[in-house]
Short mmCIF file of N, CA and C and ligand atoms in Angstrom, two decimals:
data_model
loop_
_atom_site.label_atom_id
_atom_site.label_comp_id
_atom_site.label_asym_id
_atom_site.label_seq_id
_atom_site.Cartn_x
_atom_site.Cartn_y
_atom_site.Cartn_z
N UNK A 427 83.54 87.00 55.87
CA UNK A 427 83.49 87.92 56.58
C UNK A 427 84.61 88.76 57.24
N UNK A 428 84.88 89.99 57.22
CA UNK A 428 86.27 90.63 57.54
C UNK A 428 86.65 90.05 59.04
N UNK A 429 87.86 89.83 59.05
CA UNK A 429 87.89 89.48 60.96
C UNK A 429 88.22 90.86 61.47
N UNK A 430 87.55 90.58 62.78
CA UNK A 430 87.34 91.67 63.72
C UNK A 430 88.75 91.85 64.22
N UNK A 431 89.20 93.26 64.28
CA UNK A 431 90.60 93.53 64.72
C UNK A 431 90.31 94.35 66.01
N UNK A 432 90.92 94.17 66.95
CA UNK A 432 90.93 95.14 68.25
C UNK A 432 91.18 96.28 67.90
N UNK A 433 90.81 97.40 68.25
CA UNK A 433 91.44 98.95 67.99
C UNK A 433 92.56 99.04 68.79
N UNK A 434 93.73 99.89 68.30
CA UNK A 434 94.94 100.12 68.95
C UNK A 434 94.58 101.05 70.03
N UNK A 435 94.45 100.94 71.24
CA UNK A 435 93.97 101.91 72.05
C UNK A 435 94.96 102.26 73.25
N UNK A 436 94.63 103.72 73.80
CA UNK A 436 95.50 104.19 74.81
C UNK A 436 94.71 104.57 76.24
N UNK A 437 95.42 104.19 77.26
CA UNK A 437 94.58 104.17 78.18
C UNK A 437 95.54 104.99 79.51
N UNK A 438 94.97 105.54 80.55
CA UNK A 438 95.74 106.40 81.51
C UNK A 438 96.02 105.66 82.56
N UNK A 439 97.42 105.37 83.25
CA UNK A 439 97.45 104.62 84.36
C UNK A 439 98.16 105.37 85.61
N UNK A 440 98.08 105.05 86.87
CA UNK A 440 98.90 105.70 88.05
C UNK A 440 99.37 104.49 88.94
N UNK A 441 100.39 104.55 89.23
CA UNK A 441 100.90 103.59 90.19
C UNK A 441 100.97 104.63 91.35
N UNK A 442 100.20 104.39 92.64
CA UNK A 442 99.71 105.14 93.39
C UNK A 442 100.88 105.24 94.50
N UNK A 443 100.49 106.15 95.68
CA UNK A 443 101.89 106.41 96.57
C UNK A 443 102.05 104.97 97.57
N UNK A 444 100.89 104.31 97.42
CA UNK A 444 101.50 103.03 98.44
C UNK A 444 102.31 102.20 97.52
N UNK A 445 101.98 101.90 96.41
CA UNK A 445 102.93 101.06 95.77
C UNK A 445 104.37 101.67 95.22
N UNK A 446 104.35 103.03 95.01
CA UNK A 446 105.58 103.68 94.94
C UNK A 446 106.43 103.38 96.45
N UNK A 447 105.93 103.53 97.52
CA UNK A 447 106.53 103.49 98.58
C UNK A 447 106.82 102.02 98.63
N UNK A 448 106.36 101.05 98.20
CA UNK A 448 106.78 99.70 98.68
C UNK A 448 107.82 99.33 97.42
N UNK A 449 108.12 100.35 96.63
CA UNK A 449 109.50 99.70 95.58
C UNK A 449 108.93 98.62 94.66
N UNK A 450 107.78 98.84 94.34
CA UNK A 450 107.39 97.87 93.01
C UNK A 450 106.74 98.45 91.75
N UNK A 451 107.54 99.87 91.46
CA UNK A 451 107.41 100.31 90.14
C UNK A 451 107.64 99.34 88.99
N UNK A 452 109.07 98.89 89.25
CA UNK A 452 109.45 97.95 88.06
C UNK A 452 108.73 96.53 87.88
N UNK A 453 108.24 96.28 88.96
CA UNK A 453 107.28 94.98 88.93
C UNK A 453 106.03 95.20 88.36
N UNK A 454 105.51 96.39 88.49
CA UNK A 454 104.09 96.78 88.08
C UNK A 454 104.43 96.86 86.59
N UNK A 455 105.41 97.85 85.94
CA UNK A 455 105.58 97.88 84.63
C UNK A 455 105.77 96.56 84.07
N UNK A 456 106.47 95.57 84.71
CA UNK A 456 106.65 94.14 83.93
C UNK A 456 105.56 93.69 83.78
N UNK A 457 104.44 93.50 84.66
CA UNK A 457 102.99 93.34 84.38
C UNK A 457 102.23 93.73 83.17
N UNK A 458 102.63 95.28 82.87
CA UNK A 458 102.00 95.85 81.45
C UNK A 458 102.75 95.23 80.65
N UNK A 459 103.96 95.30 80.56
CA UNK A 459 104.74 95.03 79.29
C UNK A 459 104.45 93.36 79.02
N UNK A 460 104.41 92.34 79.78
CA UNK A 460 104.00 91.21 79.88
C UNK A 460 102.82 90.73 79.16
N UNK A 461 101.94 91.51 79.38
CA UNK A 461 100.59 91.26 78.91
C UNK A 461 100.50 92.44 77.58
N UNK A 462 101.48 92.74 77.13
CA UNK A 462 101.44 93.21 75.70
C UNK A 462 101.22 94.83 75.80
N UNK A 463 101.22 95.38 76.67
CA UNK A 463 100.81 97.38 77.07
C UNK A 463 102.06 97.56 76.69
N UNK A 464 102.30 98.58 76.08
CA UNK A 464 103.30 99.46 75.66
C UNK A 464 103.42 100.81 76.63
N UNK A 465 104.35 101.12 77.43
CA UNK A 465 104.62 102.37 78.01
C UNK A 465 104.97 103.35 76.94
N UNK A 466 104.06 104.24 76.81
CA UNK A 466 104.54 105.39 75.64
C UNK A 466 104.63 106.52 76.07
N UNK A 467 104.30 106.80 77.37
CA UNK A 467 104.59 108.08 78.14
C UNK A 467 104.51 107.72 79.66
N UNK A 468 105.92 108.43 80.65
CA UNK A 468 106.03 108.00 81.90
C UNK A 468 106.31 109.11 82.65
N UNK A 469 105.88 109.41 83.92
CA UNK A 469 106.71 110.42 84.61
C UNK A 469 106.59 110.45 86.30
N UNK A 470 107.35 110.63 87.13
CA UNK A 470 106.89 110.62 88.22
C UNK A 470 106.37 111.83 88.99
N UNK A 471 105.68 112.07 89.57
CA UNK A 471 105.09 113.36 90.04
C UNK A 471 104.49 113.31 91.44
N UNK A 472 104.58 114.44 92.33
CA UNK A 472 103.98 114.37 93.70
C UNK A 472 102.90 115.38 93.43
N UNK A 473 101.31 114.82 93.25
CA UNK A 473 100.45 115.74 92.96
C UNK A 473 100.14 116.69 94.14
N UNK A 474 99.67 117.89 93.59
CA UNK A 474 99.04 118.74 94.75
C UNK A 474 97.60 118.53 95.07
N UNK A 475 97.08 118.99 96.15
CA UNK A 475 95.72 118.75 96.32
C UNK A 475 94.86 119.39 95.29
N UNK A 476 94.93 120.60 94.75
CA UNK A 476 94.18 120.74 93.49
C UNK A 476 94.18 119.92 92.37
N UNK A 477 95.48 119.39 92.03
CA UNK A 477 95.67 118.50 90.97
C UNK A 477 94.86 117.08 91.09
N UNK A 478 94.77 116.58 92.46
CA UNK A 478 94.17 115.57 92.57
C UNK A 478 92.71 115.61 93.00
N UNK A 479 92.40 116.81 93.17
CA UNK A 479 90.79 116.97 93.47
C UNK A 479 90.14 117.34 92.01
N UNK A 480 91.17 117.81 91.13
CA UNK A 480 90.49 117.73 89.69
C UNK A 480 90.38 116.78 89.14
N UNK A 481 91.38 115.67 89.34
CA UNK A 481 91.66 114.43 88.79
C UNK A 481 90.33 113.61 89.27
N UNK A 482 89.98 113.78 90.40
CA UNK A 482 89.21 112.63 91.08
C UNK A 482 87.61 113.54 90.99
N UNK A 483 87.47 114.64 90.22
CA UNK A 483 86.15 115.55 90.33
C UNK A 483 84.96 114.76 90.52
N UNK A 484 84.77 113.64 89.63
CA UNK A 484 83.79 112.75 89.48
C UNK A 484 83.28 112.01 90.86
N UNK A 485 84.33 111.88 91.92
CA UNK A 485 83.88 111.64 93.10
C UNK A 485 83.88 112.78 94.19
N UNK A 486 83.39 113.99 93.60
CA UNK A 486 83.61 114.85 94.59
C UNK A 486 82.60 114.94 95.72
N UNK A 487 81.38 114.56 95.67
CA UNK A 487 80.16 114.23 96.48
C UNK A 487 80.57 113.00 97.38
N UNK A 488 81.29 111.87 96.80
CA UNK A 488 81.21 110.77 97.69
C UNK A 488 81.97 111.07 99.05
N UNK A 489 81.82 110.42 99.84
CA UNK A 489 82.12 110.23 101.39
C UNK A 489 83.55 109.95 101.61
N UNK A 490 84.35 109.50 100.62
CA UNK A 490 85.51 109.00 100.77
C UNK A 490 86.59 110.01 99.88
N UNK A 491 86.04 111.19 99.08
CA UNK A 491 86.76 112.10 98.58
C UNK A 491 87.70 112.80 99.13
N UNK A 492 87.67 113.09 100.44
CA UNK A 492 88.86 113.56 101.14
C UNK A 492 89.74 112.57 101.64
N UNK A 493 89.56 111.68 101.79
CA UNK A 493 90.52 110.61 102.41
C UNK A 493 91.06 110.20 100.81
N UNK A 494 90.51 110.26 99.82
CA UNK A 494 91.07 109.97 98.64
C UNK A 494 92.08 110.87 98.22
N UNK A 495 91.68 112.22 98.28
CA UNK A 495 92.54 113.32 98.20
C UNK A 495 93.95 113.21 98.91
N UNK A 496 93.69 112.96 100.20
CA UNK A 496 94.83 112.78 101.17
C UNK A 496 95.98 111.77 100.55
N UNK A 497 95.46 110.81 100.28
CA UNK A 497 96.09 109.80 100.07
C UNK A 497 96.93 109.95 98.72
N UNK A 498 96.42 110.21 97.58
CA UNK A 498 96.97 110.71 96.33
C UNK A 498 97.86 111.72 96.50
N UNK A 499 98.03 112.59 97.66
CA UNK A 499 98.70 113.42 97.81
C UNK A 499 100.22 113.32 98.62
N UNK A 500 99.73 112.04 99.53
CA UNK A 500 100.60 111.40 100.44
C UNK A 500 102.11 111.26 100.02
N UNK A 501 102.60 110.93 98.79
CA UNK A 501 103.48 110.60 98.36
C UNK A 501 103.65 110.73 96.86
N UNK A 502 104.94 110.71 96.22
CA UNK A 502 104.96 110.76 94.79
C UNK A 502 104.19 109.49 94.05
N UNK A 503 103.95 109.66 92.63
CA UNK A 503 103.23 108.76 92.02
C UNK A 503 103.88 108.61 90.61
N UNK A 504 103.64 107.28 90.09
CA UNK A 504 103.87 107.47 88.59
C UNK A 504 103.00 107.22 87.62
N UNK A 505 102.94 108.22 86.65
CA UNK A 505 101.64 108.31 86.02
C UNK A 505 102.25 108.01 84.49
N UNK A 506 101.34 107.30 83.64
CA UNK A 506 101.91 106.47 82.33
C UNK A 506 100.57 106.15 81.55
N UNK A 507 101.07 106.65 80.33
CA UNK A 507 100.13 106.15 78.99
C UNK A 507 100.22 104.69 78.86
N UNK A 508 99.56 104.18 78.79
CA UNK A 508 99.75 102.72 78.12
C UNK A 508 98.99 102.34 76.60
N UNK A 509 99.72 101.81 75.90
CA UNK A 509 99.18 101.73 74.40
C UNK A 509 98.86 100.45 74.15
N UNK A 510 97.97 99.76 73.25
CA UNK A 510 97.71 98.41 72.97
C UNK A 510 96.40 98.03 72.66
N UNK A 511 96.27 96.85 71.91
CA UNK A 511 95.01 96.48 71.54
C UNK A 511 94.00 96.43 72.85
N UNK A 512 93.06 96.93 72.66
CA UNK A 512 91.98 96.95 74.01
C UNK A 512 92.81 97.26 75.33
N UNK A 513 93.65 98.26 75.25
CA UNK A 513 94.27 98.42 76.26
C UNK A 513 93.59 98.91 77.59
N UNK A 514 92.38 99.44 77.47
CA UNK A 514 91.60 100.05 78.54
C UNK A 514 90.94 98.74 79.19
N UNK A 515 90.36 97.88 78.58
CA UNK A 515 90.01 96.52 79.63
C UNK A 515 91.05 96.09 79.93
N UNK A 516 92.18 95.74 79.11
CA UNK A 516 93.24 94.86 79.28
C UNK A 516 93.67 95.28 80.77
N UNK A 517 94.14 96.83 80.74
CA UNK A 517 94.79 97.33 82.07
C UNK A 517 93.64 97.15 83.41
N UNK A 518 92.57 97.11 83.00
CA UNK A 518 91.55 96.91 84.38
C UNK A 518 91.50 95.50 84.77
N UNK A 519 91.75 94.75 83.57
CA UNK A 519 91.95 93.30 84.15
C UNK A 519 93.16 92.95 84.81
N UNK A 520 94.30 93.50 84.45
CA UNK A 520 95.59 93.55 85.02
C UNK A 520 95.48 93.88 86.57
N UNK A 521 94.56 94.97 86.86
CA UNK A 521 94.72 95.58 87.78
C UNK A 521 93.68 94.89 89.15
N UNK A 522 92.59 94.55 88.77
CA UNK A 522 91.77 93.62 89.47
C UNK A 522 90.67 94.35 90.32
N UNK A 523 90.14 94.23 90.88
CA UNK A 523 88.90 94.61 91.64
C UNK A 523 89.29 95.98 92.60
N UNK A 524 88.66 96.85 92.41
CA UNK A 524 88.95 98.16 93.25
C UNK A 524 89.26 97.80 94.68
N UNK A 525 88.45 97.07 95.47
CA UNK A 525 88.81 96.33 96.89
C UNK A 525 89.51 95.32 96.83
N UNK A 526 90.83 95.20 97.10
CA UNK A 526 91.71 93.90 97.04
C UNK A 526 91.18 92.79 97.54
N UNK A 527 90.24 92.97 98.58
CA UNK A 527 89.55 91.87 99.15
C UNK A 527 88.78 91.10 97.82
N UNK A 528 88.39 91.64 96.61
CA UNK A 528 87.53 90.90 95.91
C UNK A 528 88.58 90.60 94.58
N UNK A 529 89.58 91.04 94.71
CA UNK A 529 90.43 91.18 93.58
C UNK A 529 91.00 89.66 93.09
N UNK A 530 90.95 89.19 91.97
CA UNK A 530 91.28 87.99 91.55
C UNK A 530 92.63 87.66 91.87
N UNK A 531 93.24 86.50 91.98
CA UNK A 531 94.62 86.06 92.36
C UNK A 531 95.50 86.61 90.87
N UNK A 532 96.66 87.18 91.59
CA UNK A 532 97.66 87.29 90.36
C UNK A 532 97.08 88.87 89.62
N UNK A 533 96.48 89.27 90.19
CA UNK A 533 96.08 90.71 89.72
C UNK A 533 96.97 91.87 90.81
N UNK A 534 97.11 93.08 90.06
CA UNK A 534 98.08 94.10 90.92
C UNK A 534 97.68 94.26 92.31
N UNK A 535 96.42 94.49 92.13
CA UNK A 535 95.33 94.96 93.50
C UNK A 535 95.48 93.77 94.53
N UNK A 536 95.46 92.36 94.07
CA UNK A 536 95.68 91.32 94.82
C UNK A 536 96.86 91.14 95.36
N UNK A 537 98.13 91.50 94.88
CA UNK A 537 99.16 91.42 95.04
C UNK A 537 99.85 92.74 95.75
N UNK A 538 99.45 93.72 95.62
CA UNK A 538 99.93 95.14 96.12
C UNK A 538 99.24 95.87 96.69
N UNK A 539 97.67 95.81 96.83
CA UNK A 539 97.06 97.07 97.72
C UNK A 539 96.78 96.36 98.86
N UNK A 540 96.46 96.95 99.80
CA UNK A 540 96.16 96.58 101.19
C UNK A 540 94.81 96.95 101.69
N UNK A 541 94.18 97.84 100.82
CA UNK A 541 92.40 97.92 100.93
C UNK A 541 91.94 98.93 100.13
N UNK A 542 90.64 99.20 100.18
CA UNK A 542 89.97 100.06 99.25
C UNK A 542 90.54 101.22 98.76
N UNK A 543 90.74 101.85 100.24
CA UNK A 543 91.57 103.25 100.03
C UNK A 543 92.75 103.50 99.47
N UNK A 544 93.69 102.46 99.96
CA UNK A 544 95.23 102.44 99.47
C UNK A 544 95.17 101.40 98.36
N UNK A 545 94.90 101.29 97.22
CA UNK A 545 94.80 100.15 96.28
C UNK A 545 95.49 100.33 95.12
N UNK A 546 96.92 100.86 95.13
CA UNK A 546 98.14 100.49 94.25
C UNK A 546 98.14 101.18 93.08
N UNK A 547 96.76 100.92 92.41
CA UNK A 547 96.95 101.49 90.86
C UNK A 547 95.58 102.24 90.57
N UNK A 548 95.70 102.98 89.65
CA UNK A 548 94.61 103.46 88.90
C UNK A 548 94.47 103.12 87.43
N UNK A 549 93.56 102.83 86.69
CA UNK A 549 93.47 102.74 85.32
C UNK A 549 92.03 103.20 84.66
N UNK A 550 92.14 104.19 83.52
CA UNK A 550 90.66 104.45 83.40
C UNK A 550 89.87 103.55 82.77
N UNK A 551 88.43 103.98 83.02
CA UNK A 551 87.46 102.92 82.94
C UNK A 551 86.49 103.13 81.54
N UNK A 552 87.08 103.78 80.64
CA UNK A 552 86.20 103.97 79.42
C UNK A 552 87.07 104.99 78.22
N UNK A 553 86.86 104.94 77.05
CA UNK A 553 87.52 105.90 76.01
C UNK A 553 87.56 106.96 76.43
N UNK A 554 86.35 107.22 77.17
CA UNK A 554 86.32 109.02 77.35
C UNK A 554 86.88 109.31 78.58
N UNK A 555 86.92 108.73 79.49
CA UNK A 555 87.80 109.30 80.67
C UNK A 555 89.26 108.88 80.43
N UNK A 556 89.49 108.07 79.46
CA UNK A 556 90.96 108.00 79.16
C UNK A 556 91.50 108.91 78.44
N UNK A 557 90.90 109.41 77.43
CA UNK A 557 91.26 110.57 76.60
C UNK A 557 91.39 111.93 77.59
N UNK A 558 90.42 112.08 78.54
CA UNK A 558 90.57 113.21 79.38
C UNK A 558 91.62 112.91 80.46
N UNK A 559 91.79 111.72 80.82
CA UNK A 559 92.89 111.42 82.13
C UNK A 559 94.28 111.65 81.42
N UNK A 560 94.65 111.21 80.22
CA UNK A 560 95.76 111.30 79.14
C UNK A 560 96.07 112.85 79.20
N UNK A 561 95.02 113.77 78.94
CA UNK A 561 95.27 115.08 78.66
C UNK A 561 95.34 115.99 79.82
N UNK A 562 94.82 115.33 81.01
CA UNK A 562 95.11 115.80 82.48
C UNK A 562 96.51 115.94 82.63
N UNK A 563 97.02 114.93 82.36
CA UNK A 563 98.61 114.88 82.74
C UNK A 563 99.79 114.90 81.69
N UNK A 564 99.44 114.92 80.50
CA UNK A 564 100.45 114.42 79.51
C UNK A 564 100.07 115.73 78.37
N UNK A 565 101.25 116.34 77.61
CA UNK A 565 101.03 117.03 76.36
C UNK A 565 101.24 115.93 75.40
N UNK A 566 100.53 116.43 74.24
CA UNK A 566 100.95 115.38 73.12
C UNK A 566 102.35 114.79 72.80
N UNK A 567 103.13 116.06 72.82
CA UNK A 567 104.67 115.93 72.76
C UNK A 567 105.27 114.90 73.62
N UNK A 568 104.69 114.89 74.77
CA UNK A 568 105.43 113.80 75.89
C UNK A 568 104.79 112.70 75.58
N UNK A 569 104.27 112.08 74.46
CA UNK A 569 103.77 110.58 74.43
C UNK A 569 104.29 110.19 73.11
N UNK A 570 105.00 109.14 73.34
CA UNK A 570 106.03 108.69 72.07
C UNK A 570 105.55 107.11 71.67
N UNK A 571 104.53 107.29 70.54
CA UNK A 571 104.45 106.09 70.07
C UNK A 571 105.41 105.24 69.48
N UNK A 572 105.10 104.10 69.46
CA UNK A 572 106.70 102.95 68.93
C UNK A 572 106.53 103.51 67.45
N UNK A 573 108.15 103.53 67.01
CA UNK A 573 108.29 103.58 65.27
C UNK A 573 108.83 102.52 64.95
N UNK A 574 109.27 101.43 65.99
CA UNK A 574 109.83 100.26 65.57
C UNK A 574 109.73 99.17 66.71
P1 RTP B 2005 90.56 104.01 90.20
O1 RTP B 2005 89.67 104.95 89.60
O2 RTP B 2005 91.30 104.79 90.98
O3 RTP B 2005 91.14 103.37 89.10
O4 RTP B 2005 89.46 103.21 90.86
P2 RTP B 2005 88.30 102.23 90.48
O5 RTP B 2005 87.83 102.88 89.19
O6 RTP B 2005 88.55 100.68 90.69
O7 RTP B 2005 87.41 102.89 91.37
P3 RTP B 2005 86.50 104.16 91.68
O8 RTP B 2005 84.87 103.70 91.91
O9 RTP B 2005 86.50 105.22 90.10
O10 RTP B 2005 86.79 104.84 92.89
C1 RTP B 2005 88.37 105.78 92.79
C2 RTP B 2005 89.10 105.61 93.84
O11 RTP B 2005 88.16 105.80 95.35
C3 RTP B 2005 88.60 104.98 96.33
N1 RTP B 2005 87.50 104.59 96.60
N2 RTP B 2005 86.73 104.20 98.06
N3 RTP B 2005 85.97 103.56 100.57
C4 RTP B 2005 85.53 103.39 99.32
O12 RTP B 2005 84.08 102.86 99.44
C5 RTP B 2005 86.05 103.73 98.15
N4 RTP B 2005 85.42 103.53 96.91
C6 RTP B 2005 86.38 104.10 96.01
C7 RTP B 2005 89.61 103.90 95.89
O13 RTP B 2005 91.08 104.23 96.06
C8 RTP B 2005 89.29 103.77 94.40
O14 RTP B 2005 90.23 103.22 93.36
MG1 MG B 2006 87.77 105.02 88.49
#
């Protein structure tokens, strides 16, 4: 039987304003790289209200939506595309649970998040959301797959 090989995947990641303010961008990038994820696109942005509302449109009706948009626009963020085998699930594992109180030891949220509202990182949760979120912040020309 043919050996199953996990697909090379891309996922979208945000280092949120709380983690940027803590000066741990490099520490978080180190976690991605150590886990075998490659950063194939990256930039710092300060999201507008409209940009944050559009990005989190799926949560529009949730009670925390206003607070989420306020938080995500409270300071600059790093947005990046991560590439690797099983990148979507792998990044979610590195991140840990949404609520840092539930996040496993050694995950980014256990180490760098303070609350469910200010939880350090975002990562796409499925192939469809990854594709949509990457396209929301990056043009195809801004993504640089490895050539060596
Ligand atoms: P993210 O989208 O940021 O990667 O986080 P997630 O998938 O783990 O969580 P999601 O359900 O998509 O929620 C998006 C963000 O909204 C905030 N949130 N607050 N107060 C609350 O009950 C609550 N629930 C979610 C969090 O900041 C979460 O990351
Ligand atoms: Mg989510």
